mmCIF file with all atom_site columns, C-alpha atoms in Angstrom:
data_model
loop_
_atom_site.group_PDB
_atom_site.id
_atom_site.type_symbol
_atom_site.label_atom_id
_atom_site.label_alt_id
_atom_site.label_comp_id
_atom_site.label_asym_id
_atom_site.label_entity_id
_atom_site.label_seq_id
_atom_site.pdbx_PDB_ins_code
_atom_site.Cartn_x
_atom_site.Cartn_y
_atom_site.Cartn_z
_atom_site.occupancy
_atom_site.B_iso_or_equiv
_atom_site.pdbx_formal_charge
_atom_site.auth_seq_id
_atom_site.auth_comp_id
_atom_site.auth_asym_id
_atom_site.auth_atom_id
_atom_site.pdbx_PDB_model_num
ATOM 1   C CA . MET Y 1 1   ? 88.039 -36.442 11.948  1.00 0.00 ? 272 MET Y CA 1
ATOM 2   C CA . LYS Y 1 2   ? 86.693 -39.316 9.915   1.00 0.00 ? 273 LYS Y CA 1
ATOM 3   C CA . ILE Y 1 3   ? 86.622 -38.889 6.136   1.00 0.00 ? 274 ILE Y CA 1
ATOM 4   C CA . ALA Y 1 4   ? 85.492 -40.936 3.340   1.00 0.00 ? 275 ALA Y CA 1
ATOM 5   C CA . ILE Y 1 5   ? 86.930 -40.546 -0.003  1.00 0.00 ? 276 ILE Y CA 1
ATOM 6   C CA . GLY Y 1 6   ? 85.982 -41.995 -3.458  1.00 0.00 ? 277 GLY Y CA 1
ATOM 7   C CA . SER Y 1 7   ? 86.694 -41.349 -7.087  1.00 0.00 ? 278 SER Y CA 1
ATOM 8   C CA . ASP Y 1 8   ? 86.340 -42.728 -10.541 1.00 0.00 ? 279 ASP Y CA 1
ATOM 9   C CA . HIS Y 1 9   ? 89.506 -43.573 -12.836 1.00 0.00 ? 280 HIS Y CA 1
ATOM 10  C CA . ALA Y 1 10  ? 89.816 -40.033 -13.786 1.00 0.00 ? 281 ALA Y CA 1
ATOM 11  C CA . GLY Y 1 11  ? 90.189 -38.812 -10.284 1.00 0.00 ? 282 GLY Y CA 1
ATOM 12  C CA . PHE Y 1 12  ? 92.261 -41.789 -8.990  1.00 0.00 ? 283 PHE Y CA 1
ATOM 13  C CA . ARG Y 1 13  ? 95.616 -39.973 -8.727  1.00 0.00 ? 284 ARG Y CA 1
ATOM 14  C CA . TYR Y 1 14  ? 94.259 -37.017 -6.940  1.00 0.00 ? 285 TYR Y CA 1
ATOM 15  C CA . LYS Y 1 15  ? 92.283 -39.349 -4.533  1.00 0.00 ? 286 LYS Y CA 1
ATOM 16  C CA . GLU Y 1 16  ? 95.438 -41.146 -3.660  1.00 0.00 ? 287 GLU Y CA 1
ATOM 17  C CA . ALA Y 1 17  ? 97.452 -37.701 -2.975  1.00 0.00 ? 288 ALA Y CA 1
ATOM 18  C CA . ILE Y 1 18  ? 94.418 -36.252 -0.872  1.00 0.00 ? 289 ILE Y CA 1
ATOM 19  C CA . LYS Y 1 19  ? 94.110 -39.546 0.930   1.00 0.00 ? 290 LYS Y CA 1
ATOM 20  C CA . GLN Y 1 20  ? 97.844 -39.374 2.065   1.00 0.00 ? 291 GLN Y CA 1
ATOM 21  C CA . PHE Y 1 21  ? 97.587 -35.691 2.739   1.00 0.00 ? 292 PHE Y CA 1
ATOM 22  C CA . LEU Y 1 22  ? 94.527 -36.388 5.141   1.00 0.00 ? 293 LEU Y CA 1
ATOM 23  C CA . ILE Y 1 23  ? 96.233 -39.264 6.856   1.00 0.00 ? 294 ILE Y CA 1
ATOM 24  C CA . ASN Y 1 24  ? 99.361 -36.899 7.420   1.00 0.00 ? 295 ASN Y CA 1
ATOM 25  C CA . LEU Y 1 25  ? 97.121 -34.408 8.971   1.00 0.00 ? 296 LEU Y CA 1
ATOM 26  C CA . GLY Y 1 26  ? 95.731 -37.122 11.364  1.00 0.00 ? 297 GLY Y CA 1
ATOM 27  C CA . HIS Y 1 27  ? 92.494 -37.791 10.042  1.00 0.00 ? 298 HIS Y CA 1
ATOM 28  C CA . GLU Y 1 28  ? 91.183 -41.400 9.503   1.00 0.00 ? 299 GLU Y CA 1
ATOM 29  C CA . VAL Y 1 29  ? 90.526 -42.116 5.799   1.00 0.00 ? 300 VAL Y CA 1
ATOM 30  C CA . ILE Y 1 30  ? 87.872 -44.588 4.576   1.00 0.00 ? 301 ILE Y CA 1
ATOM 31  C CA . ASP Y 1 31  ? 88.635 -45.334 0.948   1.00 0.00 ? 302 ASP Y CA 1
ATOM 32  C CA . LYS Y 1 32  ? 85.579 -46.290 -1.038  1.00 0.00 ? 303 LYS Y CA 1
ATOM 33  C CA . GLY Y 1 33  ? 87.658 -46.817 -4.308  1.00 0.00 ? 304 GLY Y CA 1
ATOM 34  C CA . THR Y 1 34  ? 88.256 -46.891 -7.255  1.00 0.00 ? 305 THR Y CA 1
ATOM 35  C CA . TYR Y 1 35  ? 91.546 -48.392 -6.498  1.00 0.00 ? 306 TYR Y CA 1
ATOM 36  C CA . ALA Y 1 36  ? 93.347 -47.968 -10.055 1.00 0.00 ? 307 ALA Y CA 1
ATOM 37  C CA . GLU Y 1 37  ? 93.456 -45.564 -12.904 1.00 0.00 ? 308 GLU Y CA 1
ATOM 38  C CA . THR Y 1 38  ? 92.471 -48.348 -15.212 1.00 0.00 ? 309 THR Y CA 1
ATOM 39  C CA . PRO Y 1 39  ? 89.977 -49.669 -16.323 1.00 0.00 ? 310 PRO Y CA 1
ATOM 40  C CA . SER Y 1 40  ? 87.516 -46.848 -16.963 1.00 0.00 ? 311 SER Y CA 1
ATOM 41  C CA . VAL Y 1 41  ? 84.769 -47.060 -14.197 1.00 0.00 ? 312 VAL Y CA 1
ATOM 42  C CA . ASP Y 1 42  ? 81.444 -45.692 -13.579 1.00 0.00 ? 313 ASP Y CA 1
ATOM 43  C CA . TYR Y 1 43  ? 81.664 -42.821 -10.865 1.00 0.00 ? 314 TYR Y CA 1
ATOM 44  C CA . PRO Y 1 44  ? 78.343 -43.359 -9.322  1.00 0.00 ? 315 PRO Y CA 1
ATOM 45  C CA . LEU Y 1 45  ? 79.747 -46.818 -8.171  1.00 0.00 ? 316 LEU Y CA 1
ATOM 46  C CA . PHE Y 1 46  ? 82.194 -45.073 -6.004  1.00 0.00 ? 317 PHE Y CA 1
ATOM 47  C CA . ILE Y 1 47  ? 80.603 -41.773 -5.078  1.00 0.00 ? 318 ILE Y CA 1
ATOM 48  C CA . ARG Y 1 48  ? 77.377 -43.110 -3.642  1.00 0.00 ? 319 ARG Y CA 1
ATOM 49  C CA . PRO Y 1 49  ? 79.121 -45.056 -1.039  1.00 0.00 ? 320 PRO Y CA 1
ATOM 50  C CA . VAL Y 1 50  ? 81.047 -41.955 0.193   1.00 0.00 ? 321 VAL Y CA 1
ATOM 51  C CA . ALA Y 1 51  ? 77.884 -40.018 0.319   1.00 0.00 ? 322 ALA Y CA 1
ATOM 52  C CA . GLU Y 1 52  ? 75.852 -42.728 2.036   1.00 0.00 ? 323 GLU Y CA 1
ATOM 53  C CA . ALA Y 1 53  ? 78.580 -42.974 4.696   1.00 0.00 ? 324 ALA Y CA 1
ATOM 54  C CA . VAL Y 1 54  ? 78.176 -39.416 5.428   1.00 0.00 ? 325 VAL Y CA 1
ATOM 55  C CA . ALA Y 1 55  ? 74.612 -39.220 5.428   1.00 0.00 ? 326 ALA Y CA 1
ATOM 56  C CA . ALA Y 1 56  ? 74.581 -42.112 7.721   1.00 0.00 ? 327 ALA Y CA 1
ATOM 57  C CA . GLY Y 1 57  ? 76.967 -40.468 10.107  1.00 0.00 ? 328 GLY Y CA 1
ATOM 58  C CA . GLU Y 1 58  ? 79.525 -43.129 9.702   1.00 0.00 ? 329 GLU Y CA 1
ATOM 59  C CA . VAL Y 1 59  ? 82.084 -40.403 8.764   1.00 0.00 ? 330 VAL Y CA 1
ATOM 60  C CA . GLU Y 1 60  ? 82.044 -36.786 9.237   1.00 0.00 ? 331 GLU Y CA 1
ATOM 61  C CA . ARG Y 1 61  ? 82.878 -35.709 5.743   1.00 0.00 ? 332 ARG Y CA 1
ATOM 62  C CA . GLY Y 1 62  ? 83.457 -36.805 2.434   1.00 0.00 ? 333 GLY Y CA 1
ATOM 63  C CA . VAL Y 1 63  ? 85.833 -36.220 -0.661  1.00 0.00 ? 334 VAL Y CA 1
ATOM 64  C CA . VAL Y 1 64  ? 84.814 -37.187 -4.056  1.00 0.00 ? 335 VAL Y CA 1
ATOM 65  C CA . LEU Y 1 65  ? 86.672 -36.788 -7.286  1.00 0.00 ? 336 LEU Y CA 1
ATOM 66  C CA . GLY Y 1 66  ? 86.425 -37.238 -10.991 1.00 0.00 ? 337 GLY Y CA 1
ATOM 67  C CA . GLY Y 1 67  ? 87.718 -35.578 -14.163 1.00 0.00 ? 338 GLY Y CA 1
ATOM 68  C CA . SER Y 1 68  ? 85.534 -32.397 -13.541 1.00 0.00 ? 339 SER Y CA 1
ATOM 69  C CA . GLY Y 1 69  ? 83.852 -33.222 -10.459 1.00 0.00 ? 340 GLY Y CA 1
ATOM 70  C CA . ASN Y 1 70  ? 80.549 -32.254 -11.728 1.00 0.00 ? 341 ASN Y CA 1
ATOM 71  C CA . GLY Y 1 71  ? 78.925 -35.739 -12.059 1.00 0.00 ? 342 GLY Y CA 1
ATOM 72  C CA . GLU Y 1 72  ? 80.433 -36.627 -8.652  1.00 0.00 ? 343 GLU Y CA 1
ATOM 73  C CA . ALA Y 1 73  ? 78.949 -33.649 -6.965  1.00 0.00 ? 344 ALA Y CA 1
ATOM 74  C CA . ILE Y 1 74  ? 75.593 -34.456 -8.600  1.00 0.00 ? 345 ILE Y CA 1
ATOM 75  C CA . ALA Y 1 75  ? 75.699 -38.087 -7.554  1.00 0.00 ? 346 ALA Y CA 1
ATOM 76  C CA . ALA Y 1 76  ? 76.692 -37.270 -4.049  1.00 0.00 ? 347 ALA Y CA 1
ATOM 77  C CA . ASN Y 1 77  ? 73.789 -34.683 -3.847  1.00 0.00 ? 348 ASN Y CA 1
ATOM 78  C CA . ARG Y 1 78  ? 71.274 -37.389 -4.724  1.00 0.00 ? 349 ARG Y CA 1
ATOM 79  C CA . VAL Y 1 79  ? 71.739 -38.867 -1.193  1.00 0.00 ? 350 VAL Y CA 1
ATOM 80  C CA . ARG Y 1 80  ? 69.534 -37.119 1.373   1.00 0.00 ? 351 ARG Y CA 1
ATOM 81  C CA . GLY Y 1 81  ? 71.676 -35.195 4.006   1.00 0.00 ? 352 GLY Y CA 1
ATOM 82  C CA . VAL Y 1 82  ? 74.432 -34.706 1.867   1.00 0.00 ? 353 VAL Y CA 1
ATOM 83  C CA . ARG Y 1 83  ? 75.651 -31.140 0.784   1.00 0.00 ? 354 ARG Y CA 1
ATOM 84  C CA . ALA Y 1 84  ? 78.301 -31.556 -1.713  1.00 0.00 ? 355 ALA Y CA 1
ATOM 85  C CA . GLY Y 1 85  ? 80.103 -28.524 -2.999  1.00 0.00 ? 356 GLY Y CA 1
ATOM 86  C CA . LEU Y 1 86  ? 81.835 -28.341 -6.542  1.00 0.00 ? 357 LEU Y CA 1
ATOM 87  C CA . CYS Y 1 87  ? 85.021 -26.378 -5.750  1.00 0.00 ? 358 CYS Y CA 1
ATOM 88  C CA . TRP Y 1 88  ? 87.388 -24.967 -8.288  1.00 0.00 ? 359 TRP Y CA 1
ATOM 89  C CA . ASN Y 1 89  ? 89.220 -22.226 -6.374  1.00 0.00 ? 360 ASN Y CA 1
ATOM 90  C CA . GLU Y 1 90  ? 89.789 -20.934 -2.851  1.00 0.00 ? 361 GLU Y CA 1
ATOM 91  C CA . GLU Y 1 91  ? 86.770 -18.833 -2.700  1.00 0.00 ? 362 GLU Y CA 1
ATOM 92  C CA . SER Y 1 92  ? 84.480 -21.620 -3.709  1.00 0.00 ? 363 SER Y CA 1
ATOM 93  C CA . ALA Y 1 93  ? 86.020 -24.083 -1.080  1.00 0.00 ? 364 ALA Y CA 1
ATOM 94  C CA . ARG Y 1 94  ? 85.715 -21.527 1.601   1.00 0.00 ? 365 ARG Y CA 1
ATOM 95  C CA . LEU Y 1 95  ? 82.049 -20.519 0.796   1.00 0.00 ? 366 LEU Y CA 1
ATOM 96  C CA . CYS Y 1 96  ? 80.884 -23.995 0.339   1.00 0.00 ? 367 CYS Y CA 1
ATOM 97  C CA . ARG Y 1 97  ? 81.676 -24.555 4.018   1.00 0.00 ? 368 ARG Y CA 1
ATOM 98  C CA . GLN Y 1 98  ? 80.933 -21.242 5.345   1.00 0.00 ? 369 GLN Y CA 1
ATOM 99  C CA . HIS Y 1 99  ? 77.424 -20.673 3.739   1.00 0.00 ? 370 HIS Y CA 1
ATOM 100 C CA . ASN Y 1 100 ? 76.443 -24.162 2.779   1.00 0.00 ? 371 ASN Y CA 1
ATOM 101 C CA . ASP Y 1 101 ? 78.031 -26.303 5.445   1.00 0.00 ? 372 ASP Y CA 1
ATOM 102 C CA . ALA Y 1 102 ? 79.127 -28.591 2.693   1.00 0.00 ? 373 ALA Y CA 1
ATOM 103 C CA . ASN Y 1 103 ? 79.904 -32.119 4.199   1.00 0.00 ? 374 ASN Y CA 1
ATOM 104 C CA . VAL Y 1 104 ? 81.215 -33.307 0.792   1.00 0.00 ? 375 VAL Y CA 1
ATOM 105 C CA . ILE Y 1 105 ? 83.743 -31.666 -1.458  1.00 0.00 ? 376 ILE Y CA 1
ATOM 106 C CA . SER Y 1 106 ? 83.949 -32.506 -5.053  1.00 0.00 ? 377 SER Y CA 1
ATOM 107 C CA . LEU Y 1 107 ? 87.002 -31.790 -7.088  1.00 0.00 ? 378 LEU Y CA 1
ATOM 108 C CA . GLY Y 1 108 ? 88.141 -32.438 -10.731 1.00 0.00 ? 379 GLY Y CA 1
ATOM 109 C CA . GLU Y 1 109 ? 91.416 -33.692 -11.453 1.00 0.00 ? 380 GLU Y CA 1
ATOM 110 C CA . ARG Y 1 110 ? 91.516 -32.415 -15.088 1.00 0.00 ? 381 ARG Y CA 1
ATOM 111 C CA . MET Y 1 111 ? 90.503 -29.018 -13.792 1.00 0.00 ? 382 MET Y CA 1
ATOM 112 C CA . MET Y 1 112 ? 93.300 -28.163 -11.515 1.00 0.00 ? 383 MET Y CA 1
ATOM 113 C CA . SER Y 1 113 ? 96.801 -28.887 -10.243 1.00 0.00 ? 384 SER Y CA 1
ATOM 114 C CA . GLU Y 1 114 ? 97.331 -31.249 -7.458  1.00 0.00 ? 385 GLU Y CA 1
ATOM 115 C CA . GLU Y 1 115 ? 98.640 -28.472 -5.339  1.00 0.00 ? 386 GLU Y CA 1
ATOM 116 C CA . THR Y 1 116 ? 95.484 -26.607 -5.936  1.00 0.00 ? 387 THR Y CA 1
ATOM 117 C CA . ALA Y 1 117 ? 93.470 -29.535 -4.940  1.00 0.00 ? 388 ALA Y CA 1
ATOM 118 C CA . LEU Y 1 118 ? 95.247 -30.316 -1.735  1.00 0.00 ? 389 LEU Y CA 1
ATOM 119 C CA . LYS Y 1 119 ? 95.037 -26.428 -0.835  1.00 0.00 ? 390 LYS Y CA 1
ATOM 120 C CA . LEU Y 1 120 ? 91.116 -26.522 -1.519  1.00 0.00 ? 391 LEU Y CA 1
ATOM 121 C CA . VAL Y 1 121 ? 90.757 -29.753 0.669   1.00 0.00 ? 392 VAL Y CA 1
ATOM 122 C CA . GLN Y 1 122 ? 92.597 -27.655 3.483   1.00 0.00 ? 393 GLN Y CA 1
ATOM 123 C CA . ILE Y 1 123 ? 90.481 -24.601 3.154   1.00 0.00 ? 394 ILE Y CA 1
ATOM 124 C CA . TRP Y 1 124 ? 87.437 -26.903 3.165   1.00 0.00 ? 395 TRP Y CA 1
ATOM 125 C CA . LEU Y 1 125 ? 88.562 -28.598 6.328   1.00 0.00 ? 396 LEU Y CA 1
ATOM 126 C CA . ASP Y 1 126 ? 89.315 -25.389 8.298   1.00 0.00 ? 397 ASP Y CA 1
ATOM 127 C CA . THR Y 1 127 ? 86.451 -23.416 7.356   1.00 0.00 ? 398 THR Y CA 1
ATOM 128 C CA . PRO Y 1 128 ? 83.592 -23.335 9.927   1.00 0.00 ? 399 PRO Y CA 1
ATOM 129 C CA . PHE Y 1 129 ? 79.904 -23.206 9.047   1.00 0.00 ? 400 PHE Y CA 1
ATOM 130 C CA . GLU Y 1 130 ? 78.870 -19.722 9.711   1.00 0.00 ? 401 GLU Y CA 1
ATOM 131 C CA . GLY Y 1 131 ? 75.514 -20.547 10.553  1.00 0.00 ? 402 GLY Y CA 1
ATOM 132 C CA . GLY Y 1 132 ? 73.000 -17.542 11.087  1.00 0.00 ? 403 GLY Y CA 1
ATOM 133 C CA . ARG Y 1 133 ? 70.945 -16.662 8.042   1.00 0.00 ? 404 ARG Y CA 1
ATOM 134 C CA . HIS Y 1 134 ? 72.424 -19.642 6.226   1.00 0.00 ? 405 HIS Y CA 1
ATOM 135 C CA . LEU Y 1 135 ? 71.005 -22.118 8.831   1.00 0.00 ? 406 LEU Y CA 1
ATOM 136 C CA . ALA Y 1 136 ? 67.453 -21.799 7.687   1.00 0.00 ? 407 ALA Y CA 1
ATOM 137 C CA . ARG Y 1 137 ? 68.349 -22.301 4.077   1.00 0.00 ? 408 ARG Y CA 1
ATOM 138 C CA . ILE Y 1 138 ? 70.217 -25.510 5.122   1.00 0.00 ? 409 ILE Y CA 1
ATOM 139 C CA . GLN Y 1 139 ? 67.080 -26.709 6.982   1.00 0.00 ? 410 GLN Y CA 1
ATOM 140 C CA . GLU Y 1 140 ? 64.996 -25.934 3.839   1.00 0.00 ? 411 GLU Y CA 1
ATOM 141 C CA . LEU Y 1 141 ? 67.326 -28.205 1.862   1.00 0.00 ? 412 LEU Y CA 1
ATOM 142 C CA . ASP Y 1 142 ? 66.807 -30.970 4.349   1.00 0.00 ? 413 ASP Y CA 1
ATOM 143 C CA . THR Y 1 143 ? 63.082 -30.903 3.678   1.00 0.00 ? 414 THR Y CA 1
ATOM 144 C CA . TYR Y 1 144 ? 63.354 -32.064 0.058   1.00 0.00 ? 415 TYR Y CA 1
#
């Protein structure tokens, strides 16, 4: 799978760990930055390119990270065709794929351990979209 990844300074360490994790799994990873923990940067500059790559079909999925993941999810969801899910535990990672067909996962480095972040990415990658009654809801979102 081709996956774009981006973070601000507060998500940089986990971005690097997740990038290597994805590469080790055999995925092609497109890094949209930032490329260091310092200086402090504005997250939309690095999150929007990930979301745009997903929306344009240049990549199949995207991973965005920040301190909490909240702003990153909001920024990604501003791009039409993106369904970014903010995940904080295993159930949220599973449901954002199963029910919402999330094509972007948003994680907060300050909210969880690196081990948890990697586990959530794995669950998000492995969980299929359930379709059925959820499909109509996804189609409704696409009309906005």
